[in-house]
mmCIF file of C-alpha atoms in Angstrom:
data_model
loop_
_atom_site.group_PDB
_atom_site.id
_atom_site.type_symbol
_atom_site.label_atom_id
_atom_site.label_comp_id
_atom_site.label_asym_id
_atom_site.label_seq_id
_atom_site.Cartn_x
_atom_site.Cartn_y
_atom_site.Cartn_z
ATOM 1 C CA MET A 11 -29.692 -61.289 9.765
ATOM 2 C CA LEU A 12 -26.455 -61.236 12.318
ATOM 3 C CA GLY A 13 -28.205 -59.799 14.887
ATOM 4 C CA GLU A 14 -30.560 -62.569 15.290
ATOM 5 C CA LYS A 15 -27.873 -65.106 15.304
ATOM 6 C CA LYS A 16 -26.257 -66.250 18.793
ATOM 7 C CA LEU A 17 -22.450 -67.739 19.189
ATOM 8 C CA ASP A 18 -22.682 -70.954 21.266
ATOM 9 C CA LYS A 19 -20.259 -70.423 24.309
ATOM 10 C CA SER A 20 -20.684 -74.255 25.802
ATOM 11 C CA VAL A 21 -18.989 -75.828 22.753
ATOM 12 C CA PRO A 22 -15.367 -76.365 22.598
ATOM 13 C CA ILE A 23 -15.563 -74.148 18.910
ATOM 14 C CA PRO A 24 -13.443 -70.844 19.420
ATOM 15 C CA LEU A 25 -16.263 -67.601 19.510
ATOM 16 C CA TYR A 26 -13.969 -66.283 16.292
ATOM 17 C CA PHE A 27 -14.342 -69.308 14.353
ATOM 18 C CA GLN A 28 -18.278 -69.497 14.969
ATOM 19 C CA LEU A 29 -18.644 -65.605 14.095
ATOM 20 C CA LYS A 30 -16.507 -66.140 10.899
ATOM 21 C CA THR A 31 -19.362 -68.946 10.043
ATOM 22 C CA LEU A 32 -21.972 -66.614 10.636
ATOM 23 C CA LEU A 33 -20.476 -64.187 8.327
ATOM 24 C CA LEU A 34 -20.171 -66.409 5.587
ATOM 25 C CA ASP A 35 -23.357 -67.901 6.216
ATOM 26 C CA ALA A 36 -24.946 -64.172 5.495
ATOM 27 C CA ILE A 37 -22.536 -63.347 2.436
ATOM 28 C CA LYS A 38 -23.692 -66.974 0.651
ATOM 29 C CA ARG A 39 -27.417 -65.626 1.427
ATOM 30 C CA GLY A 40 -26.335 -62.160 -0.437
ATOM 31 C CA ASP A 41 -27.034 -60.022 2.598
ATOM 32 C CA TYR A 42 -23.638 -58.566 2.067
ATOM 33 C CA PRO A 43 -23.275 -58.087 -1.858
ATOM 34 C CA VAL A 44 -19.866 -57.820 -3.416
ATOM 35 C CA ASN A 45 -18.578 -54.606 -2.834
ATOM 36 C CA GLY A 46 -20.716 -54.033 -0.227
ATOM 37 C CA MET A 47 -19.677 -53.768 3.855
ATOM 38 C CA ILE A 48 -20.117 -55.965 6.744
ATOM 39 C CA PRO A 49 -21.113 -54.166 10.396
ATOM 40 C CA THR A 50 -18.853 -52.648 11.876
ATOM 41 C CA GLU A 51 -16.624 -54.129 14.738
ATOM 42 C CA LYS A 52 -18.432 -52.172 16.908
ATOM 43 C CA GLU A 53 -22.024 -53.386 15.326
ATOM 44 C CA LEU A 54 -20.681 -57.235 15.519
ATOM 45 C CA VAL A 55 -19.414 -56.922 19.323
ATOM 46 C CA GLU A 56 -22.958 -55.135 20.539
ATOM 47 C CA ALA A 57 -25.102 -57.833 18.436
ATOM 48 C CA LEU A 58 -23.513 -60.547 19.253
ATOM 49 C CA HIS A 59 -21.782 -60.323 22.651
ATOM 50 C CA VAL A 60 -18.251 -60.934 21.998
ATOM 51 C CA SER A 61 -14.817 -59.221 22.228
ATOM 52 C CA ARG A 62 -13.428 -57.150 19.679
ATOM 53 C CA THR A 63 -10.430 -59.580 19.545
ATOM 54 C CA SER A 64 -12.997 -62.048 17.830
ATOM 55 C CA VAL A 65 -14.297 -60.054 15.599
ATOM 56 C CA ARG A 66 -11.407 -58.937 14.414
ATOM 57 C CA GLU A 67 -9.620 -62.830 13.928
ATOM 58 C CA ALA A 68 -12.929 -63.677 12.213
ATOM 59 C CA CYS A 69 -12.644 -61.167 10.102
ATOM 60 C CA LYS A 70 -8.700 -61.889 9.447
ATOM 61 C CA ILE A 71 -9.466 -65.397 8.694
ATOM 62 C CA LEU A 72 -11.867 -64.282 6.064
ATOM 63 C CA SER A 73 -9.364 -61.390 4.547
ATOM 64 C CA ALA A 74 -6.819 -64.247 4.010
ATOM 65 C CA LEU A 75 -9.096 -66.347 2.158
ATOM 66 C CA GLY A 76 -9.753 -63.678 0.325
ATOM 67 C CA ILE A 77 -13.680 -63.064 1.197
ATOM 68 C CA VAL A 78 -13.506 -59.966 2.457
ATOM 69 C CA ASP A 79 -11.047 -56.713 2.088
ATOM 70 C CA ILE A 80 -10.194 -54.857 5.415
ATOM 71 C CA VAL A 81 -9.498 -51.341 4.836
ATOM 72 C CA ARG A 82 -8.107 -49.458 7.428
ATOM 73 C CA GLY A 83 -10.199 -46.483 8.728
ATOM 74 C CA ARG A 84 -12.937 -47.304 6.274
ATOM 75 C CA GLY A 85 -14.311 -50.520 7.176
ATOM 76 C CA THR A 86 -14.634 -54.483 5.973
ATOM 77 C CA TYR A 87 -15.834 -55.178 2.504
ATOM 78 C CA ILE A 88 -17.186 -57.957 0.102
ATOM 79 C CA ALA A 89 -14.355 -58.968 -2.348
ATOM 80 C CA ASN A 90 -14.594 -59.092 -5.820
ATOM 81 C CA PRO A 91 -14.063 -62.681 -6.970
ATOM 82 C CA GLU A 92 -13.213 -61.672 -10.400
ATOM 83 C CA HIS A 93 -9.946 -59.947 -9.042
ATOM 84 C CA MET A 94 -8.400 -63.407 -7.618
ATOM 85 C CA MET A 95 -6.554 -65.908 -10.218
ATOM 86 C CA GLY A 96 -6.414 -69.401 -10.169
ATOM 87 C CA MET A 97 -6.932 -71.488 -6.977
ATOM 88 C CA ASP A 98 -7.397 -68.464 -4.863
ATOM 89 C CA SER A 99 -10.906 -68.170 -6.860
ATOM 90 C CA LEU A 100 -11.400 -71.730 -6.033
ATOM 91 C CA ALA A 101 -11.114 -71.536 -2.275
ATOM 92 C CA TYR A 102 -14.222 -68.930 -3.126
ATOM 93 C CA VAL A 103 -16.218 -70.846 -4.299
ATOM 94 C CA LEU A 104 -15.732 -73.945 -2.112
ATOM 95 C CA LEU A 105 -16.301 -71.253 0.979
ATOM 96 C CA LEU A 106 -19.015 -70.203 -0.786
ATOM 97 C CA ALA A 107 -20.838 -72.841 -2.191
ATOM 98 C CA SER A 108 -22.913 -75.249 0.125
ATOM 99 C CA THR A 109 -19.998 -77.587 0.548
ATOM 100 C CA LYS A 110 -20.422 -80.616 2.613
ATOM 101 C CA GLN A 111 -17.401 -81.504 4.869
ATOM 102 C CA GLU A 112 -17.574 -84.670 3.471
ATOM 103 C CA GLN A 113 -16.833 -83.872 0.057
ATOM 104 C CA ILE A 114 -13.873 -81.091 1.154
ATOM 105 C CA ILE A 115 -12.830 -84.266 2.631
ATOM 106 C CA THR A 116 -12.801 -86.411 -0.362
ATOM 107 C CA PHE A 117 -11.576 -83.562 -2.721
ATOM 108 C CA ARG A 118 -8.409 -83.026 -0.244
ATOM 109 C CA VAL A 119 -7.546 -86.728 -0.531
ATOM 110 C CA ASP A 120 -7.832 -86.877 -4.444
ATOM 111 C CA VAL A 121 -5.625 -83.403 -4.317
ATOM 112 C CA GLU A 122 -2.767 -85.017 -2.254
ATOM 113 C CA GLN A 123 -2.769 -88.425 -4.640
ATOM 114 C CA MET A 124 -2.546 -86.298 -7.531
ATOM 115 C CA ILE A 125 0.659 -84.087 -5.945
ATOM 116 C CA LEU A 126 2.221 -87.643 -4.818
ATOM 117 C CA ARG A 127 1.968 -88.900 -8.081
ATOM 118 C CA ALA A 128 3.374 -86.347 -9.346
ATOM 119 C CA ALA A 129 6.553 -85.836 -6.618
ATOM 120 C CA VAL A 130 7.295 -89.681 -6.486
ATOM 121 C CA ASP A 131 10.024 -89.253 -9.538
ATOM 122 C CA GLN A 132 11.497 -86.246 -8.112
ATOM 123 C CA VAL A 133 12.172 -87.143 -4.267
ATOM 124 C CA THR A 134 15.166 -87.700 -3.326
ATOM 125 C CA ALA A 135 16.521 -89.475 -0.016
ATOM 126 C CA GLU A 136 17.404 -85.827 1.537
ATOM 127 C CA ASP A 137 13.613 -85.177 0.812
ATOM 128 C CA ILE A 138 12.676 -88.221 2.498
ATOM 129 C CA SER A 139 14.605 -87.555 5.641
ATOM 130 C CA LYS A 140 12.961 -83.459 5.680
ATOM 131 C CA LEU A 141 9.882 -85.599 5.690
ATOM 132 C CA GLN A 142 10.243 -87.913 8.332
ATOM 133 C CA ALA A 143 11.922 -85.052 10.547
ATOM 134 C CA ILE A 144 8.523 -83.016 9.942
ATOM 135 C CA LEU A 145 6.604 -86.210 11.054
ATOM 136 C CA ASP A 146 9.146 -86.847 14.175
ATOM 137 C CA GLN A 147 7.909 -83.053 15.227
ATOM 138 C CA ALA A 148 4.347 -83.779 14.948
ATOM 139 C CA GLN A 149 4.915 -86.678 17.252
ATOM 140 C CA GLU A 150 6.725 -84.928 19.594
ATOM 141 C CA ALA A 151 3.960 -81.765 19.914
ATOM 142 C CA TYR A 152 0.882 -84.428 19.919
ATOM 143 C CA GLU A 153 2.743 -85.785 23.030
ATOM 144 C CA GLN A 154 3.213 -82.254 24.219
ATOM 145 C CA GLY A 155 -0.397 -81.949 23.620
ATOM 146 C CA ASP A 156 0.205 -79.145 21.545
ATOM 147 C CA TYR A 157 -2.912 -80.160 18.813
ATOM 148 C CA LYS A 158 -2.528 -76.580 16.840
ATOM 149 C CA ARG A 159 0.787 -77.551 16.045
ATOM 150 C CA VAL A 160 -0.070 -81.228 14.713
ATOM 151 C CA GLN A 161 -2.259 -79.664 12.627
ATOM 152 C CA GLU A 162 0.371 -76.830 11.788
ATOM 153 C CA MET A 163 2.911 -79.855 10.957
ATOM 154 C CA ASP A 164 0.015 -82.025 8.843
ATOM 155 C CA VAL A 165 0.005 -79.125 6.615
ATOM 156 C CA ARG A 166 4.021 -78.739 6.365
ATOM 157 C CA PHE A 167 4.295 -82.152 5.199
ATOM 158 C CA HIS A 168 1.553 -82.161 2.504
ATOM 159 C CA LEU A 169 3.119 -78.562 1.026
ATOM 160 C CA SER A 170 6.449 -80.318 1.513
ATOM 161 C CA ILE A 171 5.260 -83.227 -0.471
ATOM 162 C CA LEU A 172 3.392 -80.251 -2.926
ATOM 163 C CA ASP A 173 7.322 -78.456 -3.715
ATOM 164 C CA LEU A 174 8.975 -81.730 -4.461
ATOM 165 C CA THR A 175 6.646 -81.719 -7.560
ATOM 166 C CA LYS A 176 8.659 -78.566 -9.088
ATOM 167 C CA ASN A 177 5.858 -77.449 -11.101
ATOM 168 C CA PRO A 178 4.685 -74.160 -10.344
ATOM 169 C CA PHE A 179 1.512 -74.172 -11.443
ATOM 170 C CA ILE A 180 0.700 -77.472 -9.575
ATOM 171 C CA ILE A 181 2.003 -75.756 -6.233
ATOM 172 C CA ARG A 182 0.241 -72.385 -6.995
ATOM 173 C CA MET A 183 -2.933 -74.000 -7.301
ATOM 174 C CA VAL A 184 -2.702 -76.435 -4.505
ATOM 175 C CA ARG A 185 -1.304 -74.081 -2.030
ATOM 176 C CA GLY A 186 -4.557 -72.196 -2.005
ATOM 177 C CA VAL A 187 -6.708 -75.550 -1.330
ATOM 178 C CA TYR A 188 -3.971 -76.198 1.862
ATOM 179 C CA GLU A 189 -4.612 -72.763 3.068
ATOM 180 C CA PHE A 190 -8.696 -72.863 2.733
ATOM 181 C CA MET A 191 -8.332 -76.421 4.751
ATOM 182 C CA ALA A 192 -6.465 -75.453 7.236
ATOM 183 C CA ARG A 193 -8.988 -72.546 8.348
ATOM 184 C CA GLU A 194 -11.803 -73.807 7.261
ATOM 185 C CA MET A 195 -11.542 -77.565 8.635
ATOM 186 C CA ILE A 196 -11.636 -77.360 12.512
ATOM 187 C CA LEU A 197 -11.308 -80.555 14.887
ATOM 188 C CA LYS A 198 -14.478 -81.277 16.944
ATOM 189 C CA ASN A 199 -11.637 -82.919 19.656
ATOM 190 C CA PRO A 200 -8.605 -82.441 19.105
ATOM 191 C CA ASN A 201 -7.422 -84.104 22.332
ATOM 192 C CA SER A 202 -8.817 -87.828 20.764
ATOM 193 C CA GLY A 203 -5.734 -90.047 19.803
ATOM 194 C CA GLU A 204 -7.785 -91.429 17.452
ATOM 195 C CA PHE A 205 -7.254 -88.326 15.393
ATOM 196 C CA TYR A 206 -3.604 -88.414 15.456
ATOM 197 C CA GLU A 207 -3.193 -92.095 14.890
ATOM 198 C CA SER A 208 -5.002 -91.823 11.520
ATOM 199 C CA SER A 209 -3.411 -88.948 10.765
ATOM 200 C CA LYS A 210 0.157 -90.933 11.355
ATOM 201 C CA LYS A 211 -1.117 -93.494 9.597
ATOM 202 C CA SER A 212 -1.877 -91.604 6.415
ATOM 203 C CA HIS A 213 1.397 -89.958 6.390
ATOM 204 C CA VAL A 214 3.507 -93.283 6.891
ATOM 205 C CA ARG A 215 1.585 -94.314 3.875
ATOM 206 C CA ASP A 216 2.580 -91.217 1.915
ATOM 207 C CA LEU A 217 5.913 -91.460 2.747
ATOM 208 C CA GLN A 218 6.280 -95.362 2.199
ATOM 209 C CA TYR A 219 4.786 -94.446 -1.317
ATOM 210 C CA LEU A 220 7.841 -91.904 -1.917
ATOM 211 C CA ILE A 221 10.196 -94.030 -1.026
ATOM 212 C CA THR A 222 9.657 -97.166 -2.898
ATOM 213 C CA LYS A 223 8.988 -95.007 -6.179
ATOM 214 C CA GLY A 224 5.086 -95.752 -6.056
ATOM 215 C CA ARG A 225 5.296 -99.327 -5.745
ATOM 216 C CA SER A 226 3.547 -99.712 -2.511
ATOM 217 C CA GLY A 227 0.144 -98.098 -4.422
ATOM 218 C CA LEU A 228 -2.521 -95.724 -3.183
ATOM 219 C CA ASP A 229 -5.482 -96.997 -1.747
ATOM 220 C CA ARG A 230 -8.175 -94.167 -2.104
ATOM 221 C CA THR A 231 -10.567 -95.777 -0.383
ATOM 222 C CA GLU A 232 -8.670 -96.377 2.831
ATOM 223 C CA SER A 233 -7.239 -92.751 2.794
ATOM 224 C CA ILE A 234 -11.130 -91.176 2.709
ATOM 225 C CA ARG A 235 -11.307 -93.451 5.853
ATOM 226 C CA LEU A 236 -8.210 -92.244 7.563
ATOM 227 C CA ALA A 237 -9.478 -88.794 6.710
ATOM 228 C CA LYS A 238 -13.081 -88.644 8.123
ATOM 229 C CA ILE A 239 -11.323 -90.021 11.227
ATOM 230 C CA TYR A 240 -8.923 -87.102 11.307
ATOM 231 C CA TYR A 241 -12.028 -84.777 11.115
ATOM 232 C CA GLN A 242 -14.418 -86.489 13.653
ATOM 233 C CA TYR A 243 -16.528 -86.819 10.786
#
């Protein structure tokens, strides 16, 4: 049970993220069944010696991902995956399955290359300019040491390409994947210049693919290599 677990305050991973992982592991084990309650905020604070803020942030992440339902004045309950649709349920499965980070990274690369192929015939010069502006903002954020914003720009860049597909089914499906990735994948060493350079190189390759209408090609092996560097895998 959670009371037997400890959070490691010596590592750079935020306590709320560690707590989210502990709760998720407990749900995977079946400690808290569907529609059942997880420990209360007070119980988690006392058992794990964390602040109420950390507990609330962890629960908010799980709620945003559809893992739990927060009922004001009553508690936090395990959500029923049967009530979800499309990629929401896939994100649920990805979270609850024993998915390795390498598998998630490969999955993201494959999804992104699918999106690029779907968007390449739709892209305009104006779209290219907007994508370049996002990359310029990412560069500025990196130079300012705002690594959280760098990650936000990464997600915005790919969501912008997703919108170019103009396919509501693809957009609905893949947006859930990006939300999952943004919340579940955390950089171990975000101030490493290597992580940003890999991201930058990957984005430039994607943009070039769109500019050349696909003539520059897509290299899956290289994309996976760059993604692994980004996540310090």
